[in-house]
Amino acid sequence: MVPLGAEALTNGRSGALRGPGSWWRGKSTPAKVETYTRWSFHFFAVAEILTIGVPAVGEAGPGLGSWLLLMVCVHAGVCAVTASRALDWTRGRREQPVRLLWTLGALSTVISVTSLALVKHLPVRGEAATATGAVFGVVLIFGVGSITLGIRSRRRVFAVVAGCAVGAGAVSLPLGTSWGAALIGTFAVLLGGGFLAFTSVFSVWLLNAVYELDAARETRARLAVAEERLRFGRDLHDVMGRNLAVIALKSELAVQLARRGRAEAVEQMIEVQRIAQQSQREVRDVVRGYREIDLGAELAGAHGVLTAAGIECEVTGEVTGLPGEVQSALGWVVREATTNVLRHGDAGRCVVGLRVKEGTVVLTVENDGVTDGGAGSGGPGNGVTGDGGSDSSGSGRGVSQGRSAADDGAGGLRAGGGSSGPAGPRAAGGGSGLAGLRERLTAVDGTLAAGPVGGGMFRLVAEVPFTAADCEVAS
């Protein structure tokens, strides 16, 4: 029993589809092409009856003409069924109709030979002989066209066409047909059958191409959705990574200050509240797709956050005149690098430099706290090659053992590198953060390089090319 709501919905849909042309409009483009192809071959069966079957009644008389019409109608019906089954096989809906193809071939041969035998053994002259000869040739031509629908190999198609043409000539000679008439019949079957065979092969190719294009369009749509999901996830990671790291840092600092009865704990929690509200706004912007990154704001934010974490930070360079897409790409680099310097390693100093040389903007982020054994000690790794995530080996930030929180209002928190050793680059591949940065820089023809440079230093270099015209537009 159908629920009332479902019944109403069904009736509403059926009512919406009713009307002239609704059956056709409800089909997809490939389905329309398939329907057109099917009915085209069904029309061939009707054309066979109208061109030789019906005229045979008037030309050969009611007796012989009726038999010729009956044979043509049977042949046309088998051709229509064969065409339908062959198209189903082409679309992978059923097995190849091999028996039906052989049946059509045998039926075409029998009807053709019978029509020639009637001319030889019956007193058929004039228009009756012409009608009987037309049945002989046209039945073979339409039979070849329908049979080739169920054949995939081009060589076999050529073999069927040539075989029917040669067979038509070879059969007509023993039945009393002259050499000239047999030759004309052979060429007629070759040309007519070849034309219908080409029509069949081309129709099948076109139908398959339309379905493949439709499938490619659907695949492209699914890939676009998947790419948008990846972009959204990457943007969300980039937006929330640094902000969550700063919230964790400042809330931990506020806990330590509160335990010591310091009034600065309130200020730190107010800052945590502000950053949380800012994160909400940025997440909403990510959802809307309107978020843009300002390089100047990111540089200033990196300086403030690193300084608050007790890391000496130096920022150099001017962003004035840089194109918006260049600022956005490099802004993400600054944000990700800052996030990971906070989360990983034991940096005491970080230098962020921005310079322009020979039509290329070069952003450099360099920090210390890296030792030669850091990569192999199982340490958490430097942030620029990591993914900004937490590490079970001790990458969480804690209160520095060598300095109390009271020494500096915001500098009490340092990178507690955990028990596994000092910071170093990750041993294998960058995480999603580095991969995301490379994707963003690739979009503007930029490059990214990161790795230890000796002396306990780690350096990230991002380069983005631009032209003077871009600067004029940005200005």
XYZ file of C-alpha atoms in Angstrom:
475
model
C 0.000 0.000 0.000
C 1.486 3.342 -1.081
C 1.560 6.067 1.602
C -0.527 9.113 0.927
C 2.478 11.404 0.604
C 4.264 9.100 -1.821
C 1.093 8.641 -3.852
C 0.627 12.370 -4.119
C 4.233 12.807 -5.158
C 3.914 10.084 -7.791
C 0.760 11.622 -9.182
C 2.413 15.007 -9.219
C 5.371 13.700 -11.198
C 3.230 11.828 -13.678
C 1.081 14.889 -14.129
C 4.135 17.031 -14.700
C 5.406 14.685 -17.419
C 2.120 14.423 -19.262
C 1.475 16.396 -22.362
C 2.706 16.482 -25.967
C 6.353 15.514 -26.248
C 6.783 14.711 -22.542
C 7.928 11.147 -23.340
C 10.725 12.497 -25.543
C 11.688 15.365 -23.220
C 12.049 12.957 -20.335
C 14.892 11.102 -22.044
C 18.569 11.915 -21.704
C 20.605 12.869 -24.754
C 22.166 9.376 -25.199
C 18.727 7.791 -24.769
C 17.330 10.101 -27.448
C 20.123 9.135 -29.842
C 19.537 5.444 -29.128
C 15.791 5.800 -29.694
C 16.422 7.638 -32.956
C 18.842 4.908 -34.089
C 16.451 2.093 -33.217
C 13.505 3.622 -35.008
C 15.680 4.419 -38.014
C 16.411 0.717 -38.476
C 12.778 -0.133 -37.823
C 11.920 2.324 -40.568
C 14.224 0.355 -42.883
C 11.897 -2.604 -42.383
C 8.895 -0.452 -43.283
C 10.766 0.924 -46.296
C 11.518 -2.620 -47.460
C 7.820 -3.491 -47.418
C 6.766 -0.261 -49.106
C 9.423 -0.334 -51.834
C 9.173 -3.956 -53.031
C 6.415 -5.730 -51.082
C 3.393 -3.553 -51.799
C 4.325 -2.788 -55.440
C 4.791 -6.533 -56.079
C 1.058 -7.105 -55.524
C 0.132 -4.741 -58.329
C 2.908 -5.780 -60.697
C 2.829 -9.569 -60.265
C -0.885 -9.978 -59.677
C -2.858 -10.983 -56.583
C -1.604 -14.570 -56.506
C 2.168 -14.277 -56.951
C 2.192 -10.728 -55.555
C 0.606 -11.844 -52.294
C 3.273 -14.515 -51.812
C 6.026 -12.029 -52.538
C 4.472 -9.543 -50.093
C 4.264 -12.223 -47.417
C 7.920 -13.199 -47.868
C 9.016 -9.536 -47.769
C 6.975 -8.863 -44.622
C 8.473 -11.887 -42.843
C 11.965 -10.815 -43.873
C 11.363 -7.199 -42.771
C 10.078 -8.375 -39.377
C 13.121 -10.567 -38.776
C 15.372 -7.648 -39.821
C 13.668 -5.347 -37.284
C 14.028 -7.890 -34.470
C 17.667 -8.531 -35.403
C 18.421 -4.796 -35.403
C 16.849 -4.385 -31.976
C 18.715 -7.339 -30.455
C 21.987 -6.264 -32.083
C 21.693 -2.743 -30.615
C 21.032 -4.259 -27.199
C 24.195 -6.333 -27.607
C 26.116 -3.243 -28.637
C 25.086 -1.538 -25.404
C 26.018 -4.610 -23.358
C 22.446 -5.476 -22.342
C 22.396 -8.980 -23.818
C 24.653 -11.523 -25.467
C 25.473 -11.359 -29.144
C 22.445 -12.671 -31.126
C 24.482 -15.179 -33.137
C 21.598 -17.552 -33.844
C 19.360 -14.690 -34.952
C 22.073 -13.412 -37.305
C 22.428 -16.859 -38.897
C 18.654 -17.143 -39.126
C 18.412 -13.793 -40.931
C 21.205 -14.790 -43.300
C 19.542 -18.113 -44.108
C 16.120 -16.456 -44.545
C 17.561 -13.829 -46.899
C 19.189 -16.569 -48.976
C 16.027 -18.666 -49.131
C 13.793 -15.753 -50.148
C 16.260 -14.591 -52.813
C 16.665 -18.069 -54.319
C 12.894 -18.633 -54.182
C 12.199 -15.414 -56.063
C 14.631 -16.397 -58.833
C 13.177 -19.927 -58.976
C 9.715 -18.451 -59.456
C 10.938 -16.488 -62.467
C 12.461 -19.631 -64.022
C 9.720 -22.169 -63.355
C 6.624 -19.960 -63.654
C 5.412 -18.069 -66.702
C 6.494 -14.739 -65.237
C 7.124 -11.964 -67.725
C 7.205 -8.192 -67.886
C 6.405 -6.314 -64.690
C 6.021 -9.547 -62.709
C 9.579 -10.549 -63.575
C 10.817 -7.092 -62.586
C 9.019 -7.277 -59.241
C 10.430 -10.739 -58.550
C 13.956 -9.596 -59.431
C 13.573 -6.578 -57.154
C 12.652 -8.895 -54.286
C 15.818 -10.905 -54.984
C 18.161 -7.896 -54.766
C 16.481 -5.755 -52.096
C 16.056 -8.628 -49.648
C 19.788 -9.311 -49.819
C 20.637 -5.617 -49.426
C 18.473 -5.081 -46.330
C 19.590 -8.423 -44.913
C 23.235 -7.402 -45.152
C 22.513 -4.063 -43.472
C 20.789 -5.721 -40.509
C 23.371 -8.492 -40.110
C 26.292 -6.059 -39.894
C 24.686 -4.437 -36.842
C 25.553 -7.560 -34.877
C 29.159 -7.805 -36.076
C 31.965 -5.886 -34.387
C 34.929 -6.845 -36.582
C 35.370 -4.641 -39.643
C 36.905 -7.520 -41.599
C 33.841 -9.644 -41.003
C 31.627 -6.789 -42.147
C 33.556 -6.578 -45.416
C 33.383 -10.350 -45.746
C 29.592 -10.380 -45.298
C 29.066 -7.629 -47.892
C 31.425 -9.186 -50.439
C 30.103 -12.689 -49.797
C 26.476 -11.679 -50.356
C 27.383 -9.822 -53.549
C 29.370 -12.751 -54.959
C 26.729 -15.212 -53.804
C 23.997 -13.236 -55.554
C 25.830 -13.557 -58.864
C 26.767 -17.197 -58.304
C 23.175 -18.211 -57.489
C 21.522 -16.251 -60.287
C 23.553 -17.872 -63.107
C 22.384 -21.481 -62.532
C 18.792 -20.263 -62.397
C 18.879 -18.990 -65.947
C 19.961 -15.406 -65.462
C 22.194 -13.942 -68.167
C 25.771 -12.919 -67.492
C 24.921 -9.268 -67.878
C 21.960 -9.421 -65.509
C 23.970 -11.449 -62.987
C 26.797 -8.894 -63.094
C 24.365 -6.015 -62.627
C 22.731 -7.828 -59.708
C 26.122 -8.474 -58.116
C 27.139 -4.794 -58.286
C 23.688 -3.719 -57.068
C 23.936 -5.930 -53.988
C 27.549 -4.833 -53.411
C 26.742 -1.135 -53.561
C 23.414 -1.284 -51.740
C 24.604 -3.716 -49.097
C 27.848 -1.780 -48.654
C 25.917 1.448 -48.136
C 23.591 -0.063 -45.506
C 26.534 -1.832 -43.852
C 28.394 1.481 -43.607
C 25.230 3.090 -42.206
C 24.939 0.368 -39.576
C 28.590 0.544 -38.528
C 28.553 4.330 -38.378
C 25.304 4.359 -36.386
C 26.731 1.955 -33.808
C 29.937 3.999 -33.562
C 27.988 7.225 -33.120
C 25.743 5.700 -30.468
C 28.725 4.377 -28.503
C 30.495 7.728 -28.831
C 27.479 9.584 -27.437
C 27.283 7.248 -24.443
C 31.028 7.550 -23.848
C 30.845 11.328 -23.986
C 27.973 11.292 -21.524
C 29.942 9.005 -19.207
C 32.984 11.284 -19.551
C 30.820 14.273 -18.670
C 29.558 12.511 -15.559
C 33.095 11.506 -14.632
C 34.279 15.071 -15.058
C 31.449 16.289 -12.833
C 32.369 13.744 -10.146
C 36.046 14.724 -10.382
C 35.098 18.387 -10.066
C 33.116 17.599 -6.909
C 36.002 15.536 -5.511
C 38.489 18.299 -6.335
C 36.273 20.863 -4.638
C 36.061 18.659 -1.561
C 39.846 18.351 -1.482
C 40.199 22.097 -1.888
C 37.730 22.706 0.900
C 39.525 20.264 3.199
C 42.881 21.844 2.397
C 41.544 25.346 3.006
C 39.956 24.285 6.272
C 43.231 22.713 7.368
C 45.152 25.855 6.492
C 42.653 28.129 8.222
C 42.265 26.159 11.428
C 45.799 24.819 11.803
C 47.500 27.983 12.988
C 44.513 29.311 14.904
C 44.097 26.084 16.871
C 47.820 26.021 17.595
C 47.676 29.585 18.917
C 44.554 28.815 20.987
C 46.299 25.801 22.541
C 49.408 27.881 23.202
C 47.624 30.808 24.805
C 45.215 28.690 26.824
C 48.142 26.695 28.211
C 49.916 29.932 29.033
C 46.764 31.221 30.729
C 46.621 28.056 32.859
C 50.202 28.561 34.026
C 49.625 32.261 34.743
C 46.405 31.503 36.619
C 48.185 28.961 38.800
C 50.656 31.668 39.740
C 47.889 34.177 40.392
C 48.939 36.455 37.558
C 46.375 38.905 36.161
C 47.730 38.367 32.643
C 45.783 35.088 32.499
C 42.594 37.039 31.824
C 44.219 38.873 28.933
C 45.374 35.589 27.417
C 41.875 34.101 27.634
C 40.437 37.225 26.033
C 42.905 36.711 23.203
C 41.828 33.050 22.961
C 38.220 34.204 22.667
C 39.149 36.663 19.923
C 41.040 34.039 17.936
C 38.149 31.575 18.287
C 35.711 34.162 16.955
C 38.090 34.941 14.103
C 38.280 31.229 13.305
C 34.498 31.073 13.107
C 34.473 33.929 10.614
C 37.189 32.348 8.506
C 35.415 28.988 8.442
C 32.257 30.716 7.252
C 34.305 32.422 4.559
C 35.703 29.052 3.498
C 32.188 27.692 3.124
C 31.115 30.708 1.094
C 34.247 30.495 -1.042
C 35.051 34.193 -0.721
C 38.087 34.004 1.546
C 41.244 35.796 0.440
C 44.631 35.916 2.133
C 46.472 39.186 2.687
C 50.234 38.662 2.779
C 50.883 41.754 4.899
C 48.378 40.641 7.519
C 49.862 37.141 7.562
C 53.399 38.474 8.065
C 52.247 40.677 10.919
C 50.294 37.799 12.437
C 53.285 35.469 12.190
C 55.488 38.025 13.951
C 52.976 38.454 16.758
C 52.288 34.770 17.278
C 55.934 33.693 17.248
C 56.910 36.512 19.582
C 54.111 35.536 21.962
C 55.500 32.006 21.956
C 58.888 33.232 23.081
C 60.499 32.833 19.665
C 62.530 35.778 18.442
C 61.018 36.687 15.082
C 62.302 39.041 12.410
C 60.170 39.947 9.378
C 61.646 41.845 6.431
C 60.322 42.914 3.050
C 57.425 44.881 1.580
C 54.278 43.493 0.002
C 53.213 46.705 -1.718
C 52.454 46.242 -5.410
C 52.392 42.448 -5.430
C 49.483 40.867 -7.334
C 46.620 39.497 -5.295
C 47.081 35.881 -6.359
C 50.788 36.045 -5.464
C 49.984 37.511 -2.038
C 47.354 34.833 -1.452
C 49.693 31.963 -2.354
C 52.579 33.295 -0.256
C 50.198 34.160 2.579
C 49.318 30.483 2.869
C 53.025 29.631 2.979
C 53.579 32.075 5.860
C 50.556 30.724 7.724
C 51.518 27.061 7.351
C 55.173 27.669 8.190
C 54.243 29.664 11.293
C 51.811 26.996 12.417
C 54.375 24.249 12.180
C 57.221 26.208 13.745
C 54.900 26.610 16.728
C 53.965 22.931 16.854
C 57.256 21.233 16.044
C 60.882 21.675 16.964
C 62.597 23.854 19.561
C 63.118 27.063 17.634
C 64.537 30.084 19.418
C 64.717 32.369 16.410
C 62.772 32.599 13.157
C 63.482 34.918 10.231
C 60.853 35.597 7.576
C 62.141 37.454 4.533
C 60.368 38.709 1.431
C 62.260 40.066 -1.548
C 61.826 40.590 -5.271
C 64.561 39.672 -7.731
C 64.424 39.432 -11.515
C 60.656 39.201 -11.775
C 60.316 36.621 -8.994
C 58.998 37.033 -5.463
C 61.057 34.981 -3.000
C 59.733 34.185 0.467
C 62.157 32.643 2.941
C 61.273 31.226 6.357
C 64.291 30.124 8.394
C 64.398 28.881 11.961
C 66.913 27.278 14.276
C 66.484 24.407 16.724
C 67.411 21.700 14.205
C 70.250 19.263 14.889
C 72.004 16.857 12.577
C 70.412 13.865 14.320
C 66.945 15.298 14.333
C 65.816 13.551 11.207
C 66.776 10.151 12.373
C 65.991 10.432 16.059
C 62.308 9.976 15.662
C 61.658 13.561 16.670
C 58.567 15.392 15.627
C 60.250 17.198 12.776
C 60.247 20.747 11.565
C 56.893 22.219 10.857
C 57.457 23.257 7.284
C 57.649 19.669 6.175
C 54.983 18.353 8.453
C 51.276 18.403 8.209
C 50.584 20.516 11.192
C 49.088 17.602 13.105
C 49.965 16.326 16.526
C 52.678 13.731 17.008
C 52.564 10.869 19.449
C 56.332 11.030 19.999
C 56.149 14.181 22.025
C 55.566 17.036 19.629
C 53.024 18.760 21.859
C 53.982 22.114 23.256
C 54.633 22.364 26.952
C 56.100 24.763 29.424
C 59.838 25.109 28.961
C 61.913 23.436 31.611
C 64.635 26.034 31.399
C 62.557 29.125 31.814
C 59.597 29.930 34.057
C 56.386 31.457 32.871
C 56.992 34.493 35.012
C 60.134 35.454 33.090
C 58.131 36.809 30.234
C 54.376 37.339 30.114
C 54.007 35.679 26.725
C 57.302 33.902 26.403
C 56.898 31.240 29.043
C 55.801 28.651 26.517
C 58.444 27.012 24.429
C 58.670 23.976 22.240
C 58.903 20.974 24.480
C 60.393 18.687 21.911
C 59.445 15.640 23.960
C 61.704 12.847 24.960
C 62.539 11.762 21.482
C 65.075 14.397 20.701
C 65.471 17.812 19.132
C 63.656 19.024 16.092
C 64.506 17.984 12.609
C 62.839 17.532 9.279
C 60.476 14.642 8.848
C 62.190 11.570 7.537
C 59.716 10.833 4.823
C 57.733 13.158 2.630
C 55.767 16.216 3.580
C 52.350 15.908 5.058
C 49.165 17.419 3.796
C 50.374 20.913 4.757
C 53.407 20.834 2.462
C 51.427 19.117 -0.291
C 48.738 21.767 -0.023
C 51.336 24.539 -0.271
C 52.842 22.976 -3.372
C 49.401 22.768 -4.975
C 48.726 26.432 -4.254
C 52.107 27.519 -5.583
C 51.747 25.358 -8.684
C 48.549 27.251 -9.512
C 50.646 30.444 -9.858
C 53.674 28.697 -11.448
C 55.543 28.836 -8.147
C 57.966 26.416 -6.479
C 58.613 25.308 -2.910
C 61.824 23.967 -1.382
C 62.436 23.016 2.245
C 65.202 21.283 4.189
C 68.031 21.653 6.699
C 70.858 23.974 5.717
C 73.383 23.131 8.427
C 74.263 24.832 11.658
C 71.010 23.723 13.245
C 68.973 25.789 10.749
C 65.984 24.812 8.658
C 64.943 26.847 5.629
C 61.800 27.026 3.517
C 61.940 28.945 0.237
C 58.901 29.731 -1.905
C 59.318 31.443 -5.290
C 56.519 32.865 -7.412
C 57.137 34.582 -10.775
C 55.260 37.711 -11.767
C 55.477 40.456 -14.397
C 55.599 44.204 -14.240
C 52.128 44.311 -15.754
C 50.845 42.326 -12.785
C 52.323 44.896 -10.432
C 50.679 47.761 -12.325
C 47.316 46.019 -12.160
C 47.766 45.302 -8.458
C 48.726 48.953 -7.825
